[in-house]
């Protein structure tokens, strides 16, 4: 419930309310669930602090019977996952992300690192990108990573990134960085949070709110012309530089960001990007933004899960 003593600046219910004093009230994404053994999937999970000084952490997932062989041929591929929530809500501890990644780890038979990056506006952008990059380097063995689950069971050369909404945005921005030391096999971009040139079918009032919100979480950005939110903006780095071998873009027909994902996919195809296979696009009819997290047992959510698993398993 909104505070009676404060004036609302943005009412983005049912997600977040922002007040004129720049304080916030998170209306969702605050529920948490503990890690541990999931009886339904056999997947084990635990939380690990990556950087104690900033609070950066990750929730790790291992499927049943992971190999502890010294041979990388016997070890598990690694998926680094970035949650959504407009950079302002949700976490790896959220029940819907925890349940989804238990299932994905089990079905794809992969280790998963779910990144708990700092949220806006408590920490202004680009902190989410910096945290996410630090976590990625840590996950593949950089920094001070001595985590036995990763050292004993994971082959970091078989690396995938995935994320939904703002997490998909993060995946794109990480894959556009210099990848000379990190080789990414594939990126799954799911219902991405972009505001792309040529793909803004919003009413003028909606677009204004989106622009003001972006400036709120990233005050030093160039607004909606910033390449981090508009990879097709004038002067942005070409999508042909996306540093991975394979790409899957997923979208839902009724997603308010539907055209953003489709335009991103088309832009990637037309950019001259060269991978080991052409980029893939998968659209779910009759569903909205990240529907599969809210209704994971639906047939369409199961179909999307199969698509993602097939992508991660090279099918």
Coordinates of C-alpha atoms in Angstrom, one line a residue:
X1 CA 0.0 0.0 0.0
X2 CA 1.3 3.5 -0.9
X3 CA 2.5 5.6 1.9
X4 CA 0.0 8.3 2.9
X5 CA 2.8 10.8 3.7
X6 CA 4.6 10.5 0.4
X7 CA 3.9 11.7 -3.1
X8 CA 4.0 9.1 -5.8
X9 CA 6.3 9.8 -8.8
X10 CA 5.8 6.5 -10.7
X11 CA 3.2 4.0 -9.9
X12 CA 4.4 0.9 -11.7
X13 CA 2.0 -1.5 -9.9
X14 CA 2.1 -4.5 -9.4
X15 CA 5.9 -4.2 -9.4
X16 CA 7.2 -1.0 -7.8
X17 CA 6.2 2.4 -6.6
X18 CA 8.7 5.3 -6.8
X19 CA 8.1 8.4 -4.7
X20 CA 9.2 12.0 -5.3
X21 CA 11.9 11.7 -2.7
X22 CA 13.3 8.8 -4.8
X23 CA 12.5 6.2 -2.2
X24 CA 10.9 3.0 -3.5
X25 CA 8.3 0.5 -2.5
X26 CA 8.8 -3.0 -4.0
X27 CA 5.4 -4.7 -4.5
X28 CA 6.7 -8.0 -5.8
X29 CA 9.9 -10.0 -5.9
X30 CA 10.5 -9.8 -2.2
X31 CA 9.5 -13.4 -1.3
X32 CA 12.5 -15.7 -0.8
X33 CA 13.1 -19.5 -0.5
X34 CA 16.1 -21.2 1.0
X35 CA 18.5 -23.3 -1.1
X36 CA 18.9 -27.0 -0.6
X37 CA 17.9 -30.4 -2.2
X38 CA 14.8 -30.2 -4.4
X39 CA 13.0 -33.5 -4.0
X40 CA 11.1 -33.1 -7.3
X41 CA 14.2 -32.7 -9.5
X42 CA 17.0 -34.1 -7.4
X43 CA 18.9 -30.8 -7.9
X44 CA 20.9 -29.4 -5.1
X45 CA 21.5 -25.6 -4.6
X46 CA 23.4 -23.3 -2.2
X47 CA 24.2 -19.6 -1.9
X48 CA 27.7 -18.3 -2.3
X49 CA 29.1 -14.8 -1.6
X50 CA 31.2 -13.6 -4.5
X51 CA 32.2 -10.2 -3.2
X52 CA 31.6 -9.6 0.5
X53 CA 32.3 -5.8 0.1
X54 CA 29.4 -5.3 -2.3
X55 CA 27.1 -8.1 -1.3
X56 CA 27.3 -9.7 -4.8
X57 CA 26.3 -13.4 -4.5
X58 CA 25.0 -16.3 -6.5
X59 CA 22.8 -19.3 -6.0
X60 CA 24.4 -22.4 -7.5
X61 CA 22.6 -25.5 -8.8
X62 CA 23.9 -29.0 -9.4
X63 CA 21.8 -31.7 -11.0
X64 CA 21.7 -35.2 -9.5
X65 CA 24.8 -37.3 -9.9
X66 CA 27.2 -34.7 -11.3
X67 CA 30.5 -36.0 -12.5
X68 CA 33.6 -35.2 -10.3
X69 CA 36.0 -36.6 -13.0
X70 CA 39.2 -34.7 -13.6
X71 CA 38.4 -34.9 -17.3
X72 CA 36.5 -32.0 -18.7
X73 CA 34.7 -34.3 -21.1
X74 CA 32.9 -35.8 -18.1
X75 CA 32.1 -32.5 -16.4
X76 CA 28.9 -30.4 -16.7
X77 CA 28.3 -27.5 -19.0
X78 CA 27.8 -24.2 -17.1
X79 CA 24.8 -21.9 -17.4
X80 CA 25.1 -18.4 -15.9
X81 CA 21.6 -17.0 -15.4
X82 CA 20.5 -13.4 -14.8
X83 CA 17.0 -12.8 -13.4
X84 CA 14.6 -10.1 -14.6
X85 CA 12.7 -7.5 -12.7
X86 CA 13.5 -4.2 -14.6
X87 CA 16.8 -4.0 -12.7
X88 CA 14.8 -3.1 -9.6
X89 CA 13.1 -6.2 -8.2
X90 CA 13.5 -10.0 -7.8
X91 CA 16.5 -12.1 -6.9
X92 CA 17.9 -15.6 -7.2
X93 CA 16.1 -16.4 -4.0
X94 CA 12.7 -15.7 -5.5
X95 CA 10.6 -18.8 -5.5
X96 CA 9.7 -18.5 -9.2
X97 CA 13.4 -18.3 -10.2
X98 CA 14.5 -21.0 -7.8
X99 CA 11.8 -23.4 -9.1
X100 CA 12.5 -22.6 -12.7
X101 CA 16.3 -23.1 -12.4
X102 CA 15.8 -26.4 -10.5
X103 CA 13.8 -27.6 -13.4
X104 CA 16.2 -26.2 -16.1
X105 CA 19.3 -27.6 -14.3
X106 CA 17.6 -31.0 -14.1
X107 CA 16.3 -31.1 -17.7
X108 CA 19.4 -29.7 -19.4
X109 CA 21.7 -31.5 -17.0
X110 CA 23.8 -28.4 -16.4
X111 CA 25.3 -26.6 -13.5
X112 CA 23.7 -23.2 -13.0
X113 CA 25.0 -20.0 -11.4
X114 CA 22.1 -17.6 -10.7
X115 CA 23.5 -14.1 -10.2
X116 CA 22.3 -11.8 -7.4
X117 CA 23.4 -8.5 -8.8
X118 CA 22.7 -5.2 -6.9
X119 CA 19.3 -3.6 -7.7
X120 CA 18.4 -0.1 -8.7
X121 CA 17.7 2.5 -7.5
X122 CA 19.5 1.6 -4.2
X123 CA 22.5 1.2 -6.5
X124 CA 22.4 3.0 -9.8
X125 CA 23.1 1.5 -13.1
X126 CA 25.5 0.4 -14.5
X127 CA 26.1 -1.6 -11.2
X128 CA 24.0 -4.5 -12.5
X129 CA 26.3 -4.8 -15.5
X130 CA 29.4 -4.5 -13.5
X131 CA 28.2 -7.0 -10.9
X132 CA 27.1 -9.4 -13.6
X133 CA 30.4 -9.2 -15.4
X134 CA 32.3 -9.8 -12.1
X135 CA 30.1 -12.8 -11.4
X136 CA 30.7 -14.2 -14.9
X137 CA 34.4 -14.0 -14.5
X138 CA 34.2 -15.6 -11.1
X139 CA 32.0 -18.4 -12.4
X140 CA 34.5 -19.4 -15.1
X141 CA 37.4 -19.5 -12.7
X142 CA 38.6 -15.9 -12.4
X143 CA 39.1 -13.8 -9.3
X144 CA 39.2 -15.7 -6.1
X145 CA 36.9 -18.5 -7.1
X146 CA 37.7 -21.6 -5.1
X147 CA 34.1 -22.9 -5.0
X148 CA 34.3 -26.7 -5.0
X149 CA 31.0 -27.3 -6.9
X150 CA 32.4 -25.4 -9.8
X151 CA 36.0 -26.6 -9.6
X152 CA 35.0 -30.3 -9.2
X153 CA 31.9 -30.6 -11.5
X154 CA 32.0 -27.9 -14.2
X155 CA 33.8 -27.5 -17.5
X156 CA 33.8 -23.6 -17.8
X157 CA 34.7 -23.9 -21.5
X158 CA 31.2 -25.0 -22.2
X159 CA 29.6 -21.8 -21.1
X160 CA 26.1 -20.4 -21.7
X161 CA 24.3 -17.3 -20.7
X162 CA 20.6 -16.9 -20.2
X163 CA 18.2 -14.4 -18.7
X164 CA 14.7 -12.9 -18.9
X165 CA 13.6 -9.3 -19.3
X166 CA 16.3 -7.1 -17.7
X167 CA 18.3 -10.3 -17.3
X168 CA 18.2 -10.8 -21.1
X169 CA 19.4 -7.2 -21.5
X170 CA 22.3 -8.1 -19.2
X171 CA 23.1 -11.1 -21.3
X172 CA 23.3 -9.0 -24.4
X173 CA 25.5 -6.4 -22.8
X174 CA 27.9 -8.9 -21.4
X175 CA 28.2 -10.7 -24.7
X176 CA 29.1 -7.4 -26.4
X177 CA 32.1 -7.0 -24.1
X178 CA 35.7 -8.0 -25.0
X179 CA 35.5 -11.8 -24.8
X180 CA 39.2 -12.7 -25.4
X181 CA 39.3 -14.5 -22.1
X182 CA 35.7 -15.8 -21.9
X183 CA 34.4 -18.0 -24.6
X184 CA 30.5 -18.1 -24.6
X185 CA 29.0 -21.0 -26.5
X186 CA 25.4 -19.7 -26.5
X187 CA 23.1 -17.0 -25.2
X188 CA 19.4 -17.4 -24.6
X189 CA 17.7 -14.0 -24.6
X190 CA 14.2 -14.5 -23.2
X191 CA 11.5 -11.8 -23.4
X192 CA 14.2 -9.1 -23.5
X193 CA 13.9 -5.6 -21.9
X194 CA 15.0 -3.3 -24.8
X195 CA 13.6 -0.1 -26.1
X196 CA 14.8 -0.3 -29.7
X197 CA 15.0 2.2 -32.5
X198 CA 12.2 1.3 -34.9
X199 CA 10.4 -0.9 -32.4
X200 CA 8.6 1.3 -30.0
X201 CA 4.8 0.8 -30.5
X202 CA 4.0 2.6 -27.3
X203 CA 1.6 5.5 -26.6
X204 CA 3.5 8.7 -26.0
X205 CA 2.6 8.7 -22.3
X206 CA 3.9 5.1 -22.0
X207 CA 7.1 6.0 -23.8
X208 CA 7.6 9.0 -21.5
X209 CA 7.2 6.8 -18.4
X210 CA 9.7 4.2 -19.8
X211 CA 12.2 7.0 -20.6
X212 CA 11.8 8.6 -17.1
X213 CA 12.1 5.2 -15.4
X214 CA 15.3 4.3 -17.4
X215 CA 16.8 7.7 -16.4
X216 CA 15.8 7.0 -12.8
X217 CA 17.7 3.7 -12.6
X218 CA 20.6 4.9 -14.9
X219 CA 20.9 8.7 -14.3
X220 CA 24.2 9.0 -16.3
X221 CA 22.9 7.2 -19.4
X222 CA 22.0 8.8 -22.7
X223 CA 18.4 8.1 -22.2
X224 CA 16.6 5.9 -24.7
X225 CA 19.4 6.4 -27.1
X226 CA 21.8 4.6 -24.8
X227 CA 23.1 1.4 -26.5
X228 CA 22.6 -0.6 -23.3
X229 CA 18.8 -0.2 -23.7
X230 CA 18.8 0.4 -27.5
X231 CA 21.4 -1.8 -29.2
X232 CA 20.3 -0.4 -32.5
X233 CA 20.8 3.2 -31.5
X234 CA 22.9 5.5 -33.8
X235 CA 26.5 4.9 -33.0
X236 CA 25.9 1.7 -31.1
X237 CA 28.4 -1.2 -31.5
X238 CA 27.2 -3.5 -34.3
X239 CA 25.4 -6.6 -33.3
X240 CA 27.7 -8.6 -35.5
X241 CA 30.2 -8.3 -32.6
X242 CA 28.0 -10.3 -30.3
X243 CA 30.6 -12.7 -28.9
X244 CA 29.0 -16.1 -28.8
X245 CA 28.6 -19.0 -31.2
X246 CA 24.8 -19.5 -30.9
X247 CA 21.8 -17.3 -30.0
X248 CA 18.2 -18.1 -29.1
X249 CA 15.7 -15.2 -28.8
X250 CA 12.4 -16.1 -27.2
X251 CA 9.3 -13.8 -27.1
X252 CA 5.6 -14.1 -26.3
X253 CA 2.9 -12.8 -28.6
X254 CA 1.1 -10.7 -26.0
X255 CA 4.3 -9.4 -24.3
X256 CA 4.2 -5.6 -24.1
X257 CA 7.8 -5.8 -25.3
X258 CA 7.0 -8.2 -28.1
X259 CA 8.3 -6.0 -30.9
X260 CA 11.5 -5.3 -29.0
X261 CA 12.5 -8.9 -29.1
X262 CA 11.5 -9.5 -32.7
X263 CA 13.4 -6.3 -33.8
X264 CA 16.5 -7.4 -31.9
X265 CA 16.4 -10.8 -33.6
X266 CA 16.0 -9.2 -37.0
X267 CA 18.7 -6.8 -36.3
X268 CA 21.1 -9.6 -35.3
X269 CA 20.3 -11.5 -38.5
X270 CA 20.9 -8.4 -40.7
X271 CA 24.1 -7.3 -38.8
X272 CA 26.4 -9.8 -40.4
X273 CA 26.8 -11.8 -37.1
X274 CA 28.4 -15.1 -37.8
X275 CA 27.9 -18.0 -35.4
X276 CA 28.1 -21.8 -35.7
X277 CA 24.4 -21.7 -36.7
X278 CA 21.9 -19.0 -37.6
X279 CA 20.2 -17.3 -34.7
X280 CA 16.9 -18.9 -33.6
X281 CA 13.6 -17.2 -32.8
X282 CA 10.8 -18.8 -30.8
X283 CA 7.5 -17.2 -30.1
X284 CA 4.8 -18.4 -27.8
X285 CA 1.3 -17.5 -29.0
X286 CA -1.4 -16.1 -26.6
X287 CA 0.9 -15.4 -23.7
X288 CA 2.5 -12.4 -22.0
X289 CA 5.8 -11.3 -20.5
X290 CA 7.7 -14.1 -18.7
X291 CA 4.5 -16.1 -18.4
X292 CA 6.5 -19.3 -17.9
X293 CA 7.8 -18.1 -14.5
X294 CA 4.3 -17.4 -13.2
X295 CA 2.6 -20.5 -14.8
X296 CA 5.4 -23.0 -15.1
X297 CA 3.1 -26.1 -15.4
X298 CA 1.2 -24.8 -18.4
X299 CA 1.7 -26.7 -21.7
X300 CA 3.1 -23.5 -23.3
X301 CA 5.6 -23.1 -20.5
X302 CA 6.7 -26.8 -20.9
X303 CA 7.1 -26.2 -24.7
X304 CA 9.3 -23.2 -24.0
X305 CA 11.3 -25.2 -21.5
X306 CA 11.9 -27.9 -24.1
X307 CA 13.0 -25.2 -26.6
X308 CA 15.6 -23.8 -24.2
X309 CA 16.8 -27.2 -23.2
X310 CA 17.2 -28.2 -26.8
X311 CA 19.2 -25.0 -27.4
X312 CA 21.5 -25.7 -24.5
X313 CA 22.0 -29.3 -25.5
X314 CA 22.8 -28.4 -29.1
X315 CA 19.6 -29.7 -30.7

